[in-house]
Amino acid sequence: MRLFSTLRNTFIFCIFSGFLLTGCTRITSTELGGGLIPPIDGILTKDTILEVITDTYEELDTARIYRSDEQVIGAITNDPIFGKTTASLYFEVTPPVAPFTIPGNKDSIVVDSAVLILSYKGLYGDSTQPLRITVSEIAQNSKLNRGRSYPVNYPSATPISLAGPLANPITIDPRTLDDSVKNRFENANNQIRIRLRNDVAFRFIKQYDSTNAYKNDSVFRTYFAGFALTVDQSAPANALLRINLTDTNTKFALYYNSSSTGATRRDTSVAYLSFNSFVTTAANFVTRNRSGSQMANYVNNSTTPKSDSLLFIQTSPGSFARIRVPGLAGLSNRIIHRAELIAEQVPDDANLLTIDQQMSVPRYLLLSTYKTSTNGKYNVPNDYIFSSNQGPNIRDFGGAVFFKTTQGYNRVASYSFNLSRYVQGIVSRGDSSFILQLSAPANDTLFYRDPYPQLGDLKPVYLNPSVGNAPAIGRVRLGGGTHSRFRMRLRIVFSRI
């Protein structure tokens, strides 16, 4: 009876306070929208903001773009916030069968042309600036190693030499790349078509045959080591092109005219060599140059946190942030209804309608924990849950970008993460409070442990671009722990026990 009286008095007091302070009727919102949480009345349910210490770091770990991923080529020469980017692509092609023959009597074959066709999947950056592309041949002493995946951010570790250009540099207007191509051989769109020199066409159509280069794939590699695609950085280029090597839109087309039956009637035909992800390989190098950029002033090159007001997150190979929450370790035991890390973009006022729109933000950010003892990344305990059937629980945990109107801006990128169970474990069971790491993965791996109470052994979990981001695509400047308007913060809604 005494308990009932106490609860009743508390309830009446809350109602009375509501008339004065409106505390009982305040609606509690969450950035994630992942379920209802109790309204904050200041008596039974409270909320608090924990300050965070934030720093930006360059990604020095080896990153890779695998042959089945989308590749990127291009150059970004005008990004005052993140600096310059250069992307070059090296890949092999192979005949469809072995031995391979151009149909028709060899003496009767007339060379038409050779065209390198690339499957265009989209653009990142400024589409109004042209790209000047050079197609070269990989030198025989630099043949690609089919047994390895090349480090995308360390081209200096495995330099590739060139034997010379196969065509004059061509200038591409990115705005025309989705145009249709319709002729007797093609009915397609989204193709980048580069015609090679006539002597290159003669070499592949007349000089190569089933007795030499086209005898088998291994022999073919000794005659032709592959293509190299580079972009002129001195031109006013400011975009990266996404290329798919594995679909049917990518091929090396050899056009010729012959009398295949020996009759007098002649006709133009085409033969294709292509990239084969099971046999051939590719190396996609992406380099970042921070000189003169705003980010260069914020990168932390030490292990001592600085608590910057701005964070710079760029998709791999790029940069990441580390986040420390000092107040978590000393937090008393309580019921955690919601613990939510909130990160917001700091718009670039000087380039709001140009570069800030053209350089799109990452579609997904990964929040993990970091251990200095192992220099490794781990899942956030109990909240980041991975299923072999469904993958990570991004919908509940967070990380997918969403946009909102706030503080005078119509479109601000935001990211939120649900850390409720992680924080509950810290305050109730004395679990460890870790350094958090925020990144924009393309291909990545983290060590995973099942949630409490299952736990079990650590196991590696692989994240690919279908979960994260297209390689090298995306960057965002976030407010750090000391930013005046877009401060990163950990908001906790709780009840006392």
XYZ file of C-alpha atoms in Angstrom:
497
model
C 0.000 0.000 0.000
C 2.867 2.307 0.832
C 4.452 1.515 -2.533
C 1.198 2.370 -4.347
C 0.955 5.642 -2.446
C 4.524 6.546 -3.378
C 3.916 5.849 -7.059
C 0.641 7.789 -6.979
C 2.295 10.786 -5.358
C 5.094 10.667 -7.916
C 2.551 10.561 -10.727
C 0.561 13.518 -9.307
C 3.791 15.482 -8.815
C 4.801 14.811 -12.424
C 1.427 16.056 -13.691
C 1.667 19.158 -11.541
C 5.216 19.797 -12.741
C 4.001 19.368 -16.285
C 1.763 22.423 -15.960
C 4.779 24.428 -14.858
C 7.603 22.973 -16.934
C 5.846 20.766 -19.572
C 8.425 18.119 -18.697
C 6.014 15.181 -18.645
C 4.664 15.820 -22.120
C 7.909 16.449 -23.985
C 8.344 14.069 -26.905
C 11.667 12.298 -27.090
C 12.952 11.854 -30.644
C 15.745 9.684 -31.926
C 17.815 10.176 -35.059
C 17.523 6.462 -35.860
C 13.774 6.139 -35.405
C 14.266 2.563 -34.261
C 11.406 2.187 -31.795
C 9.709 4.124 -29.032
C 11.537 5.383 -25.982
C 9.889 6.816 -22.868
C 9.161 10.556 -22.794
C 11.633 12.503 -20.719
C 9.968 13.944 -17.632
C 13.065 14.900 -15.695
C 12.035 12.751 -12.746
C 11.595 9.155 -13.876
C 13.289 9.482 -17.270
C 16.199 11.784 -18.002
C 18.576 12.481 -20.833
C 22.165 13.616 -20.905
C 24.773 14.524 -23.499
C 28.276 13.104 -23.150
C 31.095 15.017 -24.751
C 33.365 13.232 -27.229
C 36.996 13.761 -28.221
C 37.513 13.396 -31.972
C 40.519 13.176 -34.313
C 41.114 12.571 -38.033
C 43.694 10.046 -39.264
C 44.996 9.080 -42.692
C 44.219 5.500 -43.684
C 47.636 3.834 -43.723
C 46.444 0.223 -43.703
C 46.551 -1.532 -47.059
C 43.279 -1.238 -48.950
C 42.274 -3.122 -52.083
C 39.905 -2.876 -55.009
C 39.222 -6.412 -56.191
C 38.883 -7.367 -59.847
C 35.133 -7.993 -59.506
C 34.546 -4.558 -57.918
C 33.812 -1.414 -59.835
C 37.086 0.267 -60.759
C 37.740 4.025 -60.910
C 39.748 6.228 -63.264
C 40.060 9.986 -63.231
C 41.516 12.967 -61.433
C 40.187 15.437 -58.893
C 42.284 18.567 -59.029
C 40.010 21.055 -57.270
C 38.806 19.940 -53.851
C 39.891 22.571 -51.316
C 38.705 20.496 -48.371
C 40.115 17.009 -49.072
C 42.827 17.696 -51.665
C 43.670 15.985 -54.949
C 42.934 12.446 -56.109
C 44.392 10.460 -59.005
C 43.055 7.083 -60.150
C 44.676 4.852 -62.799
C 43.648 1.412 -64.002
C 45.672 -1.515 -65.366
C 43.974 -4.662 -66.660
C 44.354 -7.652 -68.944
C 42.147 -9.038 -71.702
C 42.138 -12.513 -73.165
C 40.780 -14.253 -76.298
C 37.434 -16.048 -75.772
C 38.822 -19.467 -76.746
C 42.187 -21.106 -77.326
C 43.456 -21.334 -79.956
C 41.755 -18.215 -81.279
C 41.434 -17.304 -84.960
C 40.140 -14.280 -86.837
C 37.703 -15.955 -89.281
C 38.556 -15.840 -92.964
C 41.566 -16.273 -95.194
C 44.357 -14.327 -93.496
C 45.610 -12.834 -96.748
C 42.122 -11.615 -97.615
C 41.462 -9.901 -94.267
C 41.346 -6.108 -94.410
C 41.874 -4.270 -91.145
C 39.186 -1.795 -90.160
C 39.807 -0.650 -86.571
C 40.421 -1.637 -82.940
C 38.266 -0.058 -80.236
C 38.625 -0.377 -76.469
C 35.116 -0.315 -74.972
C 34.585 0.254 -71.248
C 31.396 -0.184 -69.248
C 30.580 3.177 -67.664
C 28.690 2.976 -64.348
C 28.608 6.551 -63.151
C 30.548 9.629 -62.179
C 31.740 11.174 -58.949
C 32.595 14.855 -59.076
C 32.095 17.607 -61.632
C 30.568 16.361 -64.888
C 31.104 19.695 -66.641
C 34.891 19.345 -66.697
C 36.340 17.111 -69.471
C 38.682 14.211 -68.766
C 41.739 13.605 -70.946
C 42.446 9.861 -71.019
C 45.516 8.054 -72.338
C 45.473 4.336 -73.213
C 48.882 2.672 -73.005
C 50.298 -0.827 -73.133
C 51.709 -2.472 -70.013
C 55.376 -3.359 -70.464
C 56.335 -7.026 -70.548
C 58.623 -6.579 -67.541
C 55.618 -5.321 -65.538
C 53.044 -8.017 -66.269
C 50.290 -8.153 -63.661
C 50.539 -10.891 -61.075
C 47.367 -12.945 -61.300
C 47.963 -14.438 -57.878
C 47.608 -11.233 -55.904
C 45.292 -8.335 -55.190
C 47.111 -5.058 -55.607
C 47.148 -2.457 -52.799
C 45.049 0.390 -54.107
C 46.696 3.101 -52.005
C 50.324 2.051 -52.491
C 51.183 2.099 -56.218
C 54.796 2.816 -55.253
C 54.999 -0.653 -53.692
C 54.365 -2.347 -57.044
C 55.087 0.143 -59.846
C 53.873 -0.803 -63.312
C 55.920 0.252 -66.325
C 54.405 1.175 -69.681
C 55.519 0.201 -73.169
C 53.995 3.273 -74.766
C 50.623 4.752 -75.758
C 48.239 2.839 -78.018
C 46.303 5.926 -79.103
C 46.496 9.667 -78.948
C 44.995 11.051 -75.723
C 41.257 11.516 -76.065
C 39.084 14.115 -74.353
C 35.843 12.808 -72.862
C 32.803 14.888 -71.973
C 31.301 12.951 -69.025
C 27.851 14.334 -69.791
C 27.697 12.261 -73.003
C 28.697 8.901 -71.553
C 25.123 7.695 -71.107
C 24.371 8.221 -74.807
C 23.192 5.196 -76.790
C 25.320 3.343 -79.330
C 23.298 1.692 -82.083
C 24.865 -0.061 -85.053
C 24.839 -3.559 -86.500
C 27.209 -4.747 -83.743
C 26.049 -2.754 -80.712
C 22.751 -1.694 -79.185
C 23.944 -0.359 -75.888
C 24.502 2.726 -73.767
C 26.874 3.773 -70.995
C 29.973 2.907 -72.985
C 33.331 4.658 -73.158
C 34.710 3.945 -76.643
C 38.369 4.654 -77.424
C 39.650 3.957 -80.923
C 43.265 2.807 -80.988
C 45.838 3.538 -83.687
C 45.659 1.707 -87.020
C 48.963 -0.054 -86.411
C 47.545 -1.489 -83.177
C 44.518 -2.809 -85.055
C 46.815 -4.333 -87.712
C 48.860 -6.041 -85.008
C 45.884 -7.737 -83.349
C 44.045 -8.621 -86.567
C 46.784 -9.482 -89.066
C 49.955 -10.273 -87.113
C 48.485 -12.266 -84.244
C 47.023 -15.686 -85.081
C 46.590 -19.175 -83.652
C 50.220 -20.075 -84.354
C 51.648 -17.310 -82.160
C 49.874 -14.876 -79.813
C 46.457 -16.530 -79.988
C 47.730 -20.055 -79.343
C 46.623 -19.942 -75.712
C 46.193 -17.491 -72.866
C 49.689 -17.941 -71.437
C 51.325 -17.276 -74.785
C 49.068 -14.283 -75.390
C 50.372 -12.633 -72.206
C 53.914 -12.764 -73.608
C 52.731 -10.754 -76.606
C 50.384 -8.335 -74.846
C 50.528 -7.618 -71.100
C 47.394 -5.489 -70.901
C 45.982 -1.967 -70.993
C 46.842 1.019 -68.802
C 44.366 3.892 -68.420
C 45.625 7.173 -67.014
C 44.136 10.667 -66.805
C 45.937 13.934 -67.440
C 46.200 15.739 -64.087
C 47.194 19.047 -65.667
C 43.831 19.341 -67.427
C 40.934 20.881 -65.454
C 39.653 17.433 -64.516
C 37.562 17.095 -61.389
C 35.852 13.716 -61.509
C 36.264 9.970 -61.119
C 34.597 7.557 -63.556
C 33.256 4.222 -62.297
C 34.130 1.328 -64.609
C 32.924 -2.278 -64.567
C 35.380 -4.667 -66.185
C 33.285 -7.800 -65.776
C 30.081 -7.072 -67.685
C 29.557 -7.416 -71.426
C 29.872 -3.684 -72.054
C 33.635 -3.938 -71.474
C 35.578 -5.527 -74.358
C 38.337 -5.012 -76.908
C 36.640 -4.943 -80.314
C 38.554 -5.846 -83.494
C 36.709 -4.767 -86.660
C 37.803 -6.288 -89.962
C 36.602 -7.060 -93.464
C 37.051 -10.494 -94.977
C 35.755 -13.150 -97.332
C 35.409 -15.910 -94.796
C 34.075 -18.435 -97.304
C 36.458 -17.622 -100.117
C 33.667 -16.087 -102.229
C 33.849 -12.635 -103.764
C 31.254 -11.153 -101.382
C 32.921 -9.442 -98.431
C 31.475 -8.241 -95.161
C 32.595 -6.369 -92.039
C 32.797 -8.453 -88.904
C 33.970 -8.008 -85.332
C 35.879 -10.210 -82.896
C 36.130 -9.550 -79.182
C 38.751 -10.008 -76.517
C 37.537 -9.403 -72.972
C 38.332 -9.235 -69.293
C 37.711 -12.546 -67.531
C 37.523 -12.234 -63.738
C 38.341 -15.949 -63.329
C 41.528 -15.706 -65.388
C 42.682 -12.153 -65.977
C 43.432 -9.576 -63.302
C 43.488 -5.837 -62.706
C 45.251 -3.243 -60.586
C 43.407 -0.049 -59.655
C 45.604 2.572 -57.983
C 44.103 5.566 -56.175
C 46.387 8.161 -54.620
C 45.424 11.104 -52.388
C 47.379 14.345 -52.129
C 46.427 16.524 -49.150
C 48.805 19.409 -49.907
C 47.073 22.736 -49.511
C 43.779 21.205 -48.372
C 41.867 22.042 -45.219
C 42.122 18.431 -44.111
C 45.930 18.651 -44.021
C 45.630 21.009 -41.047
C 43.585 18.512 -39.026
C 45.223 15.135 -39.624
C 46.583 13.720 -36.378
C 49.971 12.089 -36.890
C 50.373 11.055 -33.253
C 48.566 8.850 -30.763
C 47.661 11.797 -28.528
C 44.076 13.003 -29.084
C 43.602 16.675 -30.006
C 39.794 17.002 -29.900
C 39.325 18.749 -33.230
C 36.211 20.656 -34.189
C 36.160 19.112 -37.694
C 36.447 15.505 -38.865
C 37.310 14.386 -42.399
C 35.997 10.994 -43.553
C 36.877 9.798 -47.054
C 36.007 6.465 -48.603
C 38.858 3.981 -48.780
C 41.587 4.634 -49.565
C 41.052 7.756 -47.536
C 40.702 8.774 -43.931
C 38.873 7.921 -40.714
C 38.169 9.339 -37.279
C 38.728 8.064 -33.766
C 36.254 8.984 -31.061
C 36.760 8.860 -27.316
C 33.929 9.205 -24.785
C 35.648 9.852 -21.426
C 32.372 10.103 -19.489
C 31.301 6.515 -20.228
C 33.744 4.786 -17.900
C 32.493 6.645 -14.809
C 28.778 6.449 -15.607
C 26.737 4.973 -12.727
C 24.425 1.996 -13.120
C 21.079 2.904 -14.719
C 18.536 1.695 -17.261
C 19.606 2.805 -20.750
C 16.594 3.414 -22.977
C 18.633 4.862 -25.824
C 22.267 5.757 -26.360
C 22.816 7.361 -29.731
C 25.976 8.746 -31.334
C 25.002 11.584 -33.657
C 27.272 12.915 -36.431
C 26.358 15.749 -38.804
C 27.954 17.184 -41.920
C 29.469 20.660 -41.769
C 28.439 22.243 -45.101
C 31.020 24.046 -47.197
C 29.521 27.526 -47.397
C 32.032 28.732 -50.011
C 31.123 25.899 -52.418
C 27.627 24.989 -51.279
C 26.089 24.753 -54.775
C 29.155 23.409 -56.598
C 31.850 21.175 -55.074
C 29.807 20.430 -51.955
C 27.076 18.932 -54.136
C 29.359 17.312 -56.722
C 31.517 15.469 -54.176
C 28.758 13.342 -52.697
C 28.975 11.977 -49.165
C 29.541 8.262 -48.384
C 26.313 6.312 -48.394
C 27.479 4.328 -45.349
C 29.790 4.898 -42.411
C 31.060 2.047 -40.248
C 31.404 2.589 -36.510
C 33.706 0.051 -34.903
C 35.856 -0.177 -31.785
C 39.610 0.121 -31.880
C 42.240 -1.510 -29.692
C 45.666 0.089 -29.554
C 47.210 -3.160 -28.318
C 46.405 -4.990 -31.550
C 45.862 -2.030 -33.896
C 42.683 -3.837 -34.897
C 39.022 -2.997 -35.538
C 36.217 -4.827 -33.740
C 32.447 -4.659 -33.791
C 30.724 -2.436 -31.235
C 29.810 -5.029 -28.565
C 26.163 -6.117 -28.417
C 24.883 -3.483 -30.887
C 26.628 -4.223 -34.195
C 25.321 -7.704 -34.999
C 26.360 -9.675 -38.059
C 24.383 -12.552 -39.569
C 25.843 -14.882 -42.174
C 22.454 -14.843 -43.926
C 21.525 -11.162 -43.672
C 24.826 -9.377 -43.108
C 25.150 -6.515 -40.608
C 22.109 -5.025 -38.853
C 22.568 -1.591 -40.405
C 18.861 -0.769 -40.079
C 18.953 -1.069 -36.280
C 22.568 -0.138 -35.575
C 22.817 2.767 -38.014
C 25.443 4.046 -40.404
C 23.362 4.665 -43.546
C 23.302 8.329 -44.526
C 20.099 10.340 -44.199
C 19.529 14.004 -44.960
C 17.757 16.655 -42.949
C 17.009 20.345 -42.955
C 18.687 22.070 -40.060
C 20.174 25.358 -38.936
C 19.553 27.224 -42.169
C 20.608 24.412 -44.554
C 18.217 22.440 -46.731
C 20.276 19.275 -47.048
C 22.714 18.196 -44.363
C 24.082 14.637 -44.355
C 23.667 12.898 -41.007
C 24.678 9.581 -39.503
C 23.450 8.004 -36.266
C 24.444 4.891 -34.352
C 22.521 2.984 -31.701
C 24.908 2.209 -28.811
C 22.247 1.348 -26.212
C 23.334 -2.214 -25.416
C 27.001 -1.267 -25.524
C 26.469 1.490 -22.962
C 24.197 -0.739 -20.855
C 26.968 -3.326 -20.626
C 29.407 -0.657 -19.439
C 27.182 0.716 -16.670
C 25.639 -2.593 -15.540
C 28.355 -5.233 -15.987
C 31.460 -3.099 -16.010
C 32.250 -3.906 -19.647
C 35.155 -2.071 -21.217
C 34.678 1.347 -22.786
C 36.594 1.400 -26.064
C 37.945 3.967 -28.469
C 35.474 4.173 -31.357
C 36.539 4.381 -35.000
C 34.440 5.904 -37.777
C 35.288 5.057 -41.392
C 33.749 4.856 -44.871
C 34.636 1.323 -46.001
C 34.588 -0.096 -49.495
C 36.337 -3.412 -48.863
C 37.071 -3.912 -45.190
C 37.403 -6.519 -42.456
C 36.702 -6.305 -38.748
C 36.851 -8.810 -35.935
C 33.440 -9.847 -34.689
C 32.134 -11.357 -31.463
C 28.508 -12.367 -30.842
C 26.435 -10.259 -28.423
C 26.154 -10.963 -24.696
C 25.645 -13.582 -23.331
C 26.709 -15.776 -26.294
C 30.060 -14.041 -26.922
C 32.319 -16.907 -28.139
C 35.472 -16.578 -30.199
C 36.411 -13.658 -32.399
C 35.944 -14.214 -36.110
C 36.741 -11.997 -39.093
C 33.810 -10.437 -40.936
C 34.312 -9.187 -44.485
C 32.515 -6.094 -45.776
C 32.320 -5.490 -49.537
C 31.098 -2.524 -51.616
C 27.549 -3.918 -51.746
C 27.386 -3.284 -47.995
C 29.559 -0.182 -47.848
C 30.636 2.229 -50.565
C 31.948 2.092 -54.097
C 35.758 2.254 -53.901
C 37.156 5.802 -53.622
C 33.681 7.355 -53.960
C 32.479 9.686 -51.219
C 33.792 12.141 -48.641
C 32.204 14.096 -45.816
C 33.338 16.770 -43.379
C 31.677 16.197 -40.010
C 31.428 18.305 -36.914
C 33.809 17.111 -34.224
C 33.395 17.062 -30.478
C 34.127 20.776 -30.123
C 32.229 22.175 -33.099
C 29.962 25.065 -32.190
C 26.999 24.227 -34.497
C 27.326 20.606 -35.679
C 28.865 18.989 -32.615
C 29.242 15.229 -32.573
C 27.677 13.904 -29.376
C 26.505 10.847 -27.487
C 22.951 11.349 -26.261
C 21.713 8.998 -23.557
C 18.084 8.602 -22.437
C 17.946 6.696 -19.124
C 16.130 5.975 -15.901
C 17.589 5.668 -12.459
C 17.389 2.258 -10.835
